[in-house]
Structure formats: C-alpha cells, structure tokens
Coordinates of C-alpha atoms and ligand atoms in Angstrom, one line a residue:
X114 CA -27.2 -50.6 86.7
X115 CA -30.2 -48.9 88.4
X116 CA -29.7 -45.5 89.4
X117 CA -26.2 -44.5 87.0
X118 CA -27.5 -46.0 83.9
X119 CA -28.5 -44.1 81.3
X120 CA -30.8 -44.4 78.3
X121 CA -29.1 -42.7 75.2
X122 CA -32.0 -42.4 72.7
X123 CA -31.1 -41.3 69.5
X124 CA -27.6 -42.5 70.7
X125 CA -26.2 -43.9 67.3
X126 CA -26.2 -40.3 65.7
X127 CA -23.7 -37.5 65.8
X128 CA -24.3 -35.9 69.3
X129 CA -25.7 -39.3 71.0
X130 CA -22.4 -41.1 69.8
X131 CA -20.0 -38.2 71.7
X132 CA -22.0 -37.9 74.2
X133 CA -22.5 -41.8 74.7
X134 CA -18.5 -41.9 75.3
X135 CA -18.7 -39.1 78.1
X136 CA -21.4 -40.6 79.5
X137 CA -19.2 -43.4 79.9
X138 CA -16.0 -42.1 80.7
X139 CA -17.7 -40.4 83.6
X140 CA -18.1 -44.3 85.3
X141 CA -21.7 -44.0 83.8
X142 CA -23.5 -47.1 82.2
X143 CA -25.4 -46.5 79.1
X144 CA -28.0 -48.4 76.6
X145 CA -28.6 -47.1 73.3
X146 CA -31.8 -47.2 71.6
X147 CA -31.9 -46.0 68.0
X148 CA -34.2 -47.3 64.7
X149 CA -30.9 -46.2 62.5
X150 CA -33.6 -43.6 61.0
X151 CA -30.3 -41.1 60.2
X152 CA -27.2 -43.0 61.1
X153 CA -25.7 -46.4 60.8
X154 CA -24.0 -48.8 63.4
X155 CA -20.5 -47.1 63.1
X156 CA -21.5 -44.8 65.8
X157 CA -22.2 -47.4 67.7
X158 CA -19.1 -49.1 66.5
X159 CA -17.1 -46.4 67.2
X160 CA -18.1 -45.6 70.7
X161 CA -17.5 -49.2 71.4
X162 CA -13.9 -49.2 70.3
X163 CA -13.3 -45.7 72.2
X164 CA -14.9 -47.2 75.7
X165 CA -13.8 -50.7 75.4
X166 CA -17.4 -51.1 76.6
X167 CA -19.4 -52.9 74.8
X168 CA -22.8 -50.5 74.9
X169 CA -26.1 -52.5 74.3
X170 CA -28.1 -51.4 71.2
X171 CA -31.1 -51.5 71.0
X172 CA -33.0 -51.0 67.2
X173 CA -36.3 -49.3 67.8
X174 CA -38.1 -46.5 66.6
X175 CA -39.5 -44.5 70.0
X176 CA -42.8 -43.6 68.0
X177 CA -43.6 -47.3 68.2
X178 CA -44.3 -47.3 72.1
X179 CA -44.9 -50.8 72.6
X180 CA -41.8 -51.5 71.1
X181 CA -40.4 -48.8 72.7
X182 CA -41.8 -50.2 76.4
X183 CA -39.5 -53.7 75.9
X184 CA -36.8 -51.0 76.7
X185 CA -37.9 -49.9 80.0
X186 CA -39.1 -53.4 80.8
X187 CA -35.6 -54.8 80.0
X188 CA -33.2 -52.1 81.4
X189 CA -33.2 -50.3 84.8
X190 CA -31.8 -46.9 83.8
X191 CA -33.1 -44.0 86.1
X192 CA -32.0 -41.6 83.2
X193 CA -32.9 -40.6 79.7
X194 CA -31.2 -38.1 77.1
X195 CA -33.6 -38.1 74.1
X196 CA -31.8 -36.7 71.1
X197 CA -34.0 -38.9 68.4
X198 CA -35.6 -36.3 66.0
X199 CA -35.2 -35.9 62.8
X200 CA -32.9 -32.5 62.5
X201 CA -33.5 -30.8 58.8
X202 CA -34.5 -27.8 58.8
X203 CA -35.8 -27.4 55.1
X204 CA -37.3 -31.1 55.1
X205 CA -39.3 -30.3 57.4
X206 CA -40.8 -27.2 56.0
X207 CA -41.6 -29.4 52.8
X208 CA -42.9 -31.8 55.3
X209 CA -44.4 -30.7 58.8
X210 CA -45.7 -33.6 59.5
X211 CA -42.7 -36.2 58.9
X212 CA -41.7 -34.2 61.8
X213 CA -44.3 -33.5 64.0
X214 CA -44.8 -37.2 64.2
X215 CA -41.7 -38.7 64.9
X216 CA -40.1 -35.6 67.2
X217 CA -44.0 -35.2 68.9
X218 CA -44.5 -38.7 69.6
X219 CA -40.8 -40.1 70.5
X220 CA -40.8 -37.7 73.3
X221 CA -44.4 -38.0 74.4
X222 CA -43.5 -41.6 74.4
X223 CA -40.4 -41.2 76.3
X224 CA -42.3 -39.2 78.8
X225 CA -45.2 -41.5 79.5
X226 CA -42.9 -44.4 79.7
X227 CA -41.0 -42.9 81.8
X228 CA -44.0 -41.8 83.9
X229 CA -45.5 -45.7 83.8
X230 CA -42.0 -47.3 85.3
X231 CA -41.2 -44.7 87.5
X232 CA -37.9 -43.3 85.7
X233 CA -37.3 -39.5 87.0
X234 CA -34.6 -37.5 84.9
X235 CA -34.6 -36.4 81.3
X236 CA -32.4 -34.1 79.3
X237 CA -34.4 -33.1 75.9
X238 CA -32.0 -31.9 72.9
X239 CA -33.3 -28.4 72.2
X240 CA -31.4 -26.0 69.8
X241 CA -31.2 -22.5 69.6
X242 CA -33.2 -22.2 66.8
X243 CA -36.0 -21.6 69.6
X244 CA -34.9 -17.9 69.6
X245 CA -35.3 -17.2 66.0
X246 CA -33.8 -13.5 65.0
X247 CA -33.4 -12.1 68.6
X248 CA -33.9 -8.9 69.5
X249 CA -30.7 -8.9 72.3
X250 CA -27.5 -10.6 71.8
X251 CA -25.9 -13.0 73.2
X252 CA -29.2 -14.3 74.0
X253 CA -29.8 -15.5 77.8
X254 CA -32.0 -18.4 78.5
X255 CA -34.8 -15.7 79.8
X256 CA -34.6 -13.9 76.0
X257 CA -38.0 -14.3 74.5
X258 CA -38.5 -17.2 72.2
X259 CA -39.7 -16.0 68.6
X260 CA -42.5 -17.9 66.7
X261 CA -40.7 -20.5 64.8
X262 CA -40.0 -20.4 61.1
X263 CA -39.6 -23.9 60.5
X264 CA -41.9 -26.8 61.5
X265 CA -38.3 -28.4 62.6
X266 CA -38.3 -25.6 64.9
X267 CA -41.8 -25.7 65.9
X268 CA -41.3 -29.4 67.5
X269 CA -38.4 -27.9 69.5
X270 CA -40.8 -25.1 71.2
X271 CA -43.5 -27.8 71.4
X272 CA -41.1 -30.0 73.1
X273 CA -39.7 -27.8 75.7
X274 CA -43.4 -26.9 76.4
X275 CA -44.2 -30.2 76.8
X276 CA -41.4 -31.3 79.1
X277 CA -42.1 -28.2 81.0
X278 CA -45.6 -29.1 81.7
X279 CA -44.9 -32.4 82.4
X280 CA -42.6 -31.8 85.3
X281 CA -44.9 -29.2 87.0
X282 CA -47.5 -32.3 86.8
X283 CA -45.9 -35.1 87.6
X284 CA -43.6 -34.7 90.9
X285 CA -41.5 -37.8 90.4
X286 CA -39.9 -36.2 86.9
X287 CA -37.0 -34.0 86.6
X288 CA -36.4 -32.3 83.5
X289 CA -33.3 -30.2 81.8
X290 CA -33.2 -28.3 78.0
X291 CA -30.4 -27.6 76.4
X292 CA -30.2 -25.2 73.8
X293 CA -27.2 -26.2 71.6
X294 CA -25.7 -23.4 68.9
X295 CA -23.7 -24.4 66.5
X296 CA -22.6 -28.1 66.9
X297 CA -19.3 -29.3 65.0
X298 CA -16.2 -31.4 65.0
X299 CA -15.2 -34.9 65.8
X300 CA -13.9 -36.9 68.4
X301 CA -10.1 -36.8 68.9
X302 CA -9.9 -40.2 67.8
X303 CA -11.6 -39.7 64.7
X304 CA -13.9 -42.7 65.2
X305 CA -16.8 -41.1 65.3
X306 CA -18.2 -38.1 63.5
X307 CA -21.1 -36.2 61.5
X308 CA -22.7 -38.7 59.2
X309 CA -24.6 -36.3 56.8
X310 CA -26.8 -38.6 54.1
X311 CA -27.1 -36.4 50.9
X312 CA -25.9 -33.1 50.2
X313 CA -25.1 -31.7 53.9
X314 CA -27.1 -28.5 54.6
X315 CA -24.6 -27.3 57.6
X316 CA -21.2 -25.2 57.1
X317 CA -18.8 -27.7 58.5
X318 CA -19.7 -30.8 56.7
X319 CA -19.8 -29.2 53.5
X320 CA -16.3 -27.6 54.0
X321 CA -14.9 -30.9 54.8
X322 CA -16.4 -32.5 51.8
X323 CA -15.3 -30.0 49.6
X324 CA -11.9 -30.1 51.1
X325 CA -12.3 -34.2 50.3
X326 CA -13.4 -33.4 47.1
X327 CA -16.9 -34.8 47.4
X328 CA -18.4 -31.0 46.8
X329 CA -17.1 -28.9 44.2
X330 CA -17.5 -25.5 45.4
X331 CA -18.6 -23.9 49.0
X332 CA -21.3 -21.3 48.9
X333 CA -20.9 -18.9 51.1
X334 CA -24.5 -18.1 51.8
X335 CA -24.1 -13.6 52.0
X336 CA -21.6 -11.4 52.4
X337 CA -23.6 -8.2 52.4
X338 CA -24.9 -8.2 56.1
X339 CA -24.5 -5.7 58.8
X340 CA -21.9 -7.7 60.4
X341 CA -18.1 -7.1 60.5
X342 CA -17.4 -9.0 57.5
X343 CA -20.7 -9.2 56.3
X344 CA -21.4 -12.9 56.5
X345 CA -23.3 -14.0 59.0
X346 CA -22.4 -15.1 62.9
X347 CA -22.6 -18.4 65.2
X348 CA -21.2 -19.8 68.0
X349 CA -19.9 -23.1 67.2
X350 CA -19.9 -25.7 69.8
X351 CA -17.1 -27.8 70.0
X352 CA -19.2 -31.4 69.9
X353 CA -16.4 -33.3 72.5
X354 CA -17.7 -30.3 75.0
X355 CA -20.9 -30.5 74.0
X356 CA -21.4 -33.9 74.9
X357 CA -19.7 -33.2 78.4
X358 CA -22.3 -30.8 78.8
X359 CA -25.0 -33.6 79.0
X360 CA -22.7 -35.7 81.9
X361 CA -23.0 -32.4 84.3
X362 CA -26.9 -31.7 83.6
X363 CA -27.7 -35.6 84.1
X364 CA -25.6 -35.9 87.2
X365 CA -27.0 -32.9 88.0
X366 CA -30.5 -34.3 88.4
X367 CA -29.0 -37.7 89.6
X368 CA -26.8 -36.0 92.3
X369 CA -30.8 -33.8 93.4
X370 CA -28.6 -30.7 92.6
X371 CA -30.9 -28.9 90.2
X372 CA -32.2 -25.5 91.4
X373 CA -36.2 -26.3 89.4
X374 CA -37.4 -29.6 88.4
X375 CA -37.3 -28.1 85.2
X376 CA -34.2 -26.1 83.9
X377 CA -32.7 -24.4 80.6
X378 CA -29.2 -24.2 79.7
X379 CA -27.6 -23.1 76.7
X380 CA -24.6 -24.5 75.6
X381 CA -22.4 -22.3 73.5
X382 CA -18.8 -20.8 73.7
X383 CA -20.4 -17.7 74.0
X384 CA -18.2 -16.6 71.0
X385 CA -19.9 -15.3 67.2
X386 CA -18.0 -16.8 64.7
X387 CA -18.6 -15.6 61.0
X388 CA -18.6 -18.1 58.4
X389 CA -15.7 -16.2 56.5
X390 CA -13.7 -16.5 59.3
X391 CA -14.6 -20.3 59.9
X392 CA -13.6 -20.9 56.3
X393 CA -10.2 -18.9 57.1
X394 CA -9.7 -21.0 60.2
X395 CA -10.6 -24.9 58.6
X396 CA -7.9 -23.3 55.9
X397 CA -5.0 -21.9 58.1
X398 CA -5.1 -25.3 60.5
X399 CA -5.4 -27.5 58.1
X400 CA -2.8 -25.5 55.8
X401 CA -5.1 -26.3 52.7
X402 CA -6.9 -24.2 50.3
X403 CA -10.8 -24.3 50.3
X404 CA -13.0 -23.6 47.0
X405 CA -15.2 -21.3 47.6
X406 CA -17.7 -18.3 46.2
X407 CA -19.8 -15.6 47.9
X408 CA -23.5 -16.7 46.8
X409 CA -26.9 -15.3 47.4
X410 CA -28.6 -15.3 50.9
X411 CA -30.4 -18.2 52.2
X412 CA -33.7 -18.0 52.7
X413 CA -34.2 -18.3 56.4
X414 CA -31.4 -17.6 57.8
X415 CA -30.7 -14.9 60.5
X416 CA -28.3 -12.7 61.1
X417 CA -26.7 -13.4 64.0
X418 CA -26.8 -15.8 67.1
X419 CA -24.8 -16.5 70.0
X420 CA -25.0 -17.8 73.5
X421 CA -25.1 -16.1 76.9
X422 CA -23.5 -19.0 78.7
X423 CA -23.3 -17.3 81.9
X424 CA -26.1 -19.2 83.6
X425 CA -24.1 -22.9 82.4
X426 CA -21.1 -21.7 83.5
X427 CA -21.8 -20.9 87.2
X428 CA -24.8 -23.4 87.5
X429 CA -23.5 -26.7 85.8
X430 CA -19.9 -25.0 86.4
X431 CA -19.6 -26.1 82.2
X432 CA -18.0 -24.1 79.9
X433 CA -16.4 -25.0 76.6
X434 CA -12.9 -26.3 76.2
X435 CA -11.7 -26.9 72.8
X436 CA -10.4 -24.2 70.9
X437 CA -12.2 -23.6 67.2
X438 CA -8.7 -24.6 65.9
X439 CA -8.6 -28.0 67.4
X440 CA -12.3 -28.2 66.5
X441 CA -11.5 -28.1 62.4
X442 CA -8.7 -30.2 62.7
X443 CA -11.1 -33.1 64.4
X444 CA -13.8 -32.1 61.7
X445 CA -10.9 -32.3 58.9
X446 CA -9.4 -35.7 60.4
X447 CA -12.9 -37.2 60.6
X448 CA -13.4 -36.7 56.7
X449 CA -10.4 -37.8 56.1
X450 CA -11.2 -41.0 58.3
X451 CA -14.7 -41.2 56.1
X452 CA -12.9 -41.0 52.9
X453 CA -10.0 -43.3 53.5
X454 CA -7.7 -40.2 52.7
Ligands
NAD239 P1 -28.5 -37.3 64.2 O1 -29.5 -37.4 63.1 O2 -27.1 -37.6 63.9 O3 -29.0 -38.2 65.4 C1 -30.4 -38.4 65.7 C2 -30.5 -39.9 65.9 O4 -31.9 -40.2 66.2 C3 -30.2 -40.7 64.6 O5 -29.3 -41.7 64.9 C4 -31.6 -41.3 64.2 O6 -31.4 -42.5 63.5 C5 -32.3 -41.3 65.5 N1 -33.7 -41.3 65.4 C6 -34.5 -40.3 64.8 N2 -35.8 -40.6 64.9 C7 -35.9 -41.7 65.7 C8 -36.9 -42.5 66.3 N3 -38.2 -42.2 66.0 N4 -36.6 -43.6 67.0 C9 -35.3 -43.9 67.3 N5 -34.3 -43.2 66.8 C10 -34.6 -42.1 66.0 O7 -28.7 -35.8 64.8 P2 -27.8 -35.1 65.9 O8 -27.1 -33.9 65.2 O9 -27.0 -36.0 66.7 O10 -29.0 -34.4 66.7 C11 -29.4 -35.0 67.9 C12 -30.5 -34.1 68.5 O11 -30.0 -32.8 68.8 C13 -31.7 -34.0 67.7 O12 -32.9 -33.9 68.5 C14 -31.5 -32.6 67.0 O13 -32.7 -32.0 66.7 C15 -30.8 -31.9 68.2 N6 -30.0 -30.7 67.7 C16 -29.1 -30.9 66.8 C17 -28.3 -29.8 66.3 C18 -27.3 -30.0 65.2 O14 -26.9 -29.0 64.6 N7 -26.7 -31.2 65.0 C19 -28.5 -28.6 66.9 C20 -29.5 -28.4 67.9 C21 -30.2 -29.5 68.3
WQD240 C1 -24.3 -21.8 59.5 C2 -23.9 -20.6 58.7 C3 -25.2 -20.3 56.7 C4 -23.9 -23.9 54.6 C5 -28.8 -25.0 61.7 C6 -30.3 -25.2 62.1 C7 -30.3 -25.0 63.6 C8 -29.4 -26.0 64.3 C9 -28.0 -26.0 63.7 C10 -30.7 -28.0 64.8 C11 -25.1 -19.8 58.2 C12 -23.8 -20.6 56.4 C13 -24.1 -22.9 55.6 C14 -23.3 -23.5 53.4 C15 -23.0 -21.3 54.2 N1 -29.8 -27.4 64.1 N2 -23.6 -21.6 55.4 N3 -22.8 -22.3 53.2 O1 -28.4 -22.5 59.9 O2 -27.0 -21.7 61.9 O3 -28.3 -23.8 62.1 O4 -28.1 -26.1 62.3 O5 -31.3 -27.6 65.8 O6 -31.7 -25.3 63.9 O7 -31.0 -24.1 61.5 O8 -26.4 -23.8 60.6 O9 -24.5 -24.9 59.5 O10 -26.6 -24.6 58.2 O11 -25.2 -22.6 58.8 O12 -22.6 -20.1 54.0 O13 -23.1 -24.4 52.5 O14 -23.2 -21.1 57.5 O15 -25.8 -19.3 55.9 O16 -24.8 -18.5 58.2 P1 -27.6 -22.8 61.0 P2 -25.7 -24.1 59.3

C-alpha cells in the first residue's frame, strides 16, 4: 500500500476500467471509487476477472466530501487519477450546471482532500476539446486554448486551471493533464468496454451498434468539408494505449521524474483519421457491411483535430501502439460481447 497505491476515481467507467488493469499490471495497487453515476459494476467486474485482483470498490459520489473523506481516511494511496465527470457534450449545453457541479466540485474535492491528508500526485482527465477549432495543426500542448463552446468543455479549462494553480500554491502537490483525442476500442479480452446509456453521441459506439443492429442507420455527420474526403478528421486513441499513458505520467510523479510540478501531455497517435475512412476500416476488418448515409453537419463540430505527440513521446517516452485495425476489431468484439452475438 502506501506510496504505489493508487486511487482510480471515476474508475468503473470506460477509461478508469482500462486504465485500472494497467495500473495493475504495472505491480501497482489500486482502489476504485465510483457513485455508478454513468456505468455499472461490470467494469469493475471485468477488471477483476482480467487482474485476478480483486480491486476494492468503493460507491461514492466525490461531490459529497465527507463521504468522499472515508476514502482517504480508509486507504493510504499517495496517488490519484480523477476521471469522474460527467462527459456529454450536448447535455451539458442543455444543462451547464449538472456539470459545473459535479466536474467543479469532484475535483476541488479531490484536491482539498488530497491537500488535508497529505497525498502529492494527481493526473486530471482533460480532452482535447480544450483547443476548440485551432488555428495550427497538429496542435502542441503550447497551442492556444480557444474559448470553449460547450459548458462540458468549460469544466475541462476550469479544471486544468484549477489544478494549475493549485500546484503553484501548495508545494507538496504534483500535478499532470492529459489531453485525450479521440478515445475508442476495447480491451483484447473483450471484458470491458464503452458502456454508452441512450443513443451514443460518439462515432465508434454507434458503428458498433449499428453493426449489432441496435441502430438502424449511421449518419455520417458532413461530407462537404475542406478535407481530403470531405468528412471531418480525428485522431483516435487506441483506449489499451491510452490507459498505459496514465501508468508512465503517475510513475512519473511517483518515481520525482517530472520536469514541473505541473505538466501537459497529449495523448494521441498523432494521426487524422476521417470518419469515412473509420467507417471503411470497422468495414474491411470486420469484413462486414455498415448502413450508412451522408447527413447534415453537426452543429459544433470542428473541422479537424489531431495531436502533436512529440512532447509524450520523448518526455513520458509513450507513444501509441495498437494499430486502428486492431482497434475496430476490439470495438467490434466488445459489441458483440454486449450483445451476446
Ligand atoms: P465514463 O462516464 O465511462 O466514466 C466516468 C465515471 O465517473 C463513470 O463511471 C461515472 O459513474 C463516474 N462519475 C461521474 N461523476 C461522479 C461523481 N461525482 N462521483 C463518483 N463517480 C462519478 O467516461 P470516460 O469516457 O471513462 O471518461 C473519463 C474521463 O475522461 C472523464 O473525465 C471525461 O470527461 C474524460 N474524457 C473522456 C473522453 C472520451 O471521449 N471518452 C475524451 C476526453 C476526456
Ligand atoms: C467524431 C467524428 C462527428 C457520430 C467528442 C467530444 C470531445 C471528446 C471526445 C470528451 C465527428 C462524426 C459522430 C455520428 C458522425 N470527449 N460522427 N456520426 O465530437 O470529436 O469529440 O468526444 O472530452 O470533447 O466533443 O467525437 O465521436 O462524437 O465524433 O459522423 O453518429 O464523427 O461529426 O466528426 P468528437 P465523436
């Protein structure tokens, strides 16, 4: 315990899960604290049955801080990766303050816990959404953020600022962003996965459940963009890397290797990826036919994003592994899993 444990919060949901099972695989021990807000116990359940460990779970909401304190008092992790947020980026323009409260205050919470008993390092889920339509691409961690169009968005900048701040006040905490693109795909196992409730609002899940038949159609949001095929371009992040970016930037800080008490990475392939060409890809690997349409834009959406990943590659030494093909053949296998196909 002590020193290589580390507190997972958010840790039942789709990037907390993965990363939960690197953590581990690394010879680190983790606790998992999660009020189930957007996820279930299979996560849970899953990473269990990957590990062989069997990962303490904690159900608590992180806005609730004396509920949230039992954790510190009853644990003696050193470490904390905070991905609990709520993650919708329309929801939360309906309704700012759904998510200014719970992403605000679970990570003020986290920080002033962590101040009170004397825990030092922190890695805070951030998203490239923080750069908005930028002017330069790839974007580097130095490219200017862009007011935020979403309140979703908002709490990311607000959050970085905050952790920021905090770590040029308070010498005992360490802190490390990362800026995730384009998360996707499953665990090789197919254990654990993207648990979308509703109708899913990303590319990937919505290709698999149309593939599974839960959708009937895929829209393909624009083809008349000033890009090569004139839809528009990511960087998907394989979610197996992904996760393995989180072990280096939390060893980092454990190991006193960070440069700044407070650091940015992103974490991308540093490849644009159109959505046509996803669709062609989850098609050719999976040797299946999608159903598909070209529809109308969606509101909000840029252009084109993808990471400079220069600055995780020499300074972590992380770079993504997984090819996209492998990627869409976890994401197809996972649906299948979910669907008992
Ligand atoms: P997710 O919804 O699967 O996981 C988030 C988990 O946090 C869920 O299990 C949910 O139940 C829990 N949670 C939410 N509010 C909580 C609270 N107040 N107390 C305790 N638990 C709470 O989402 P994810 O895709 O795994 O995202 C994890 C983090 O990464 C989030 O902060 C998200 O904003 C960020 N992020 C996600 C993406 C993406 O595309 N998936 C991209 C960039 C950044
Ligand atoms: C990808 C591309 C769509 C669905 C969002 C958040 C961002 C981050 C990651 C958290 C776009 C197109 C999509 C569909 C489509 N999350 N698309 N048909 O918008 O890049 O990023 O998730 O931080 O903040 O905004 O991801 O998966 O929704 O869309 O054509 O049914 O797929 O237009 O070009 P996005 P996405």
């Amino acid at each position: 315990m002590g020193k290589k444990t580390v507190l997972v919060s958010g840790g039942a949901g789709y990037i907390g899960s993965h990363t939960a099972v690197e953590l581990i695989n690394a010879g680190l021990n983790v606790v998992v604290a999660d009020n189930l807000s957007n996820s279930d116990m299979s996560g849970v359940e899953g990473v269990r049955k990957i590990t062989g460990v069997d990962v303490p779970f904690i159900n608590v909401d992180c806005c609730d801080k004396e509920a949230f304190r039992k954790v510190f008092e009853q644990y003696e992790f050193d470490s904390v990766i905070h991905f609990a947020a709520f993650k919708a980026v329309g929801e939360s323009v309906a309704d700012p303050m759904k998510y200014y409260r719970n992403n605000l205050l679970s990570f003020m919470n986290v920080i002033e816990l962590m101040r009170e008993y004397d825990r030092h390092n922190i890695v805070f889920s951030s998203s490239a959404t923080v750069y908005g339509e930028a002017d330069e691409l790839p974007v580097t961690e130095q490219t200017p953020r862009k007011p935020a169009t979403s309140s979703y968005g908002n709490t990311k900048q607000m959050c970085e600022d905050i952790l920021r701040d905090s770590v040029a006040a308070y010498p005992s905490l360490k802190g490390i962003a990362l800026r995730y693109f384009n998360p996707i795909g499953a665990h090789p196992s197919a254990l654990i996965g993207e648990l979308p409730r509703g109708v899913p609002q990303n590319l990937v899940p919505f290709i698999t459940q149309t593939a599974a038949g839960v959708r009937e159609c895929l829209s393909v949001f624009g083809d008349d963009y000033d890009t090569p095929d004139g839809s528009c371009l990511r960087d998907y992040i394989d979610i197996v890397d992904l996760a393995k970016a989180h072990v280096v930037a939390i060893k980092r800080m454990i190991d006193g290797c960070n440069k700044e008490s407070y650091e940015i990475f992103n974490v991308g392939t540093g490849r644009a990826v159109s959505v046509l060409e996803l669709v062609n890809t989850f098609e050719r690997v999976n040797d299946l036919k999608l159903n598909y349409k070209v529809a109308p834009r969606r509101p909000g959406d840029v252009v084109a994003i993808w990471a400079d990943t220069a600055h995780a590659n020499e300074e972590l030494g992380w770079r993504a592994e997984r090819s996209l093909d492998d990627t869409l053949r976890s994401a197809w296998a996972w649906e299948k899993h979910v669907r008992g196909l």
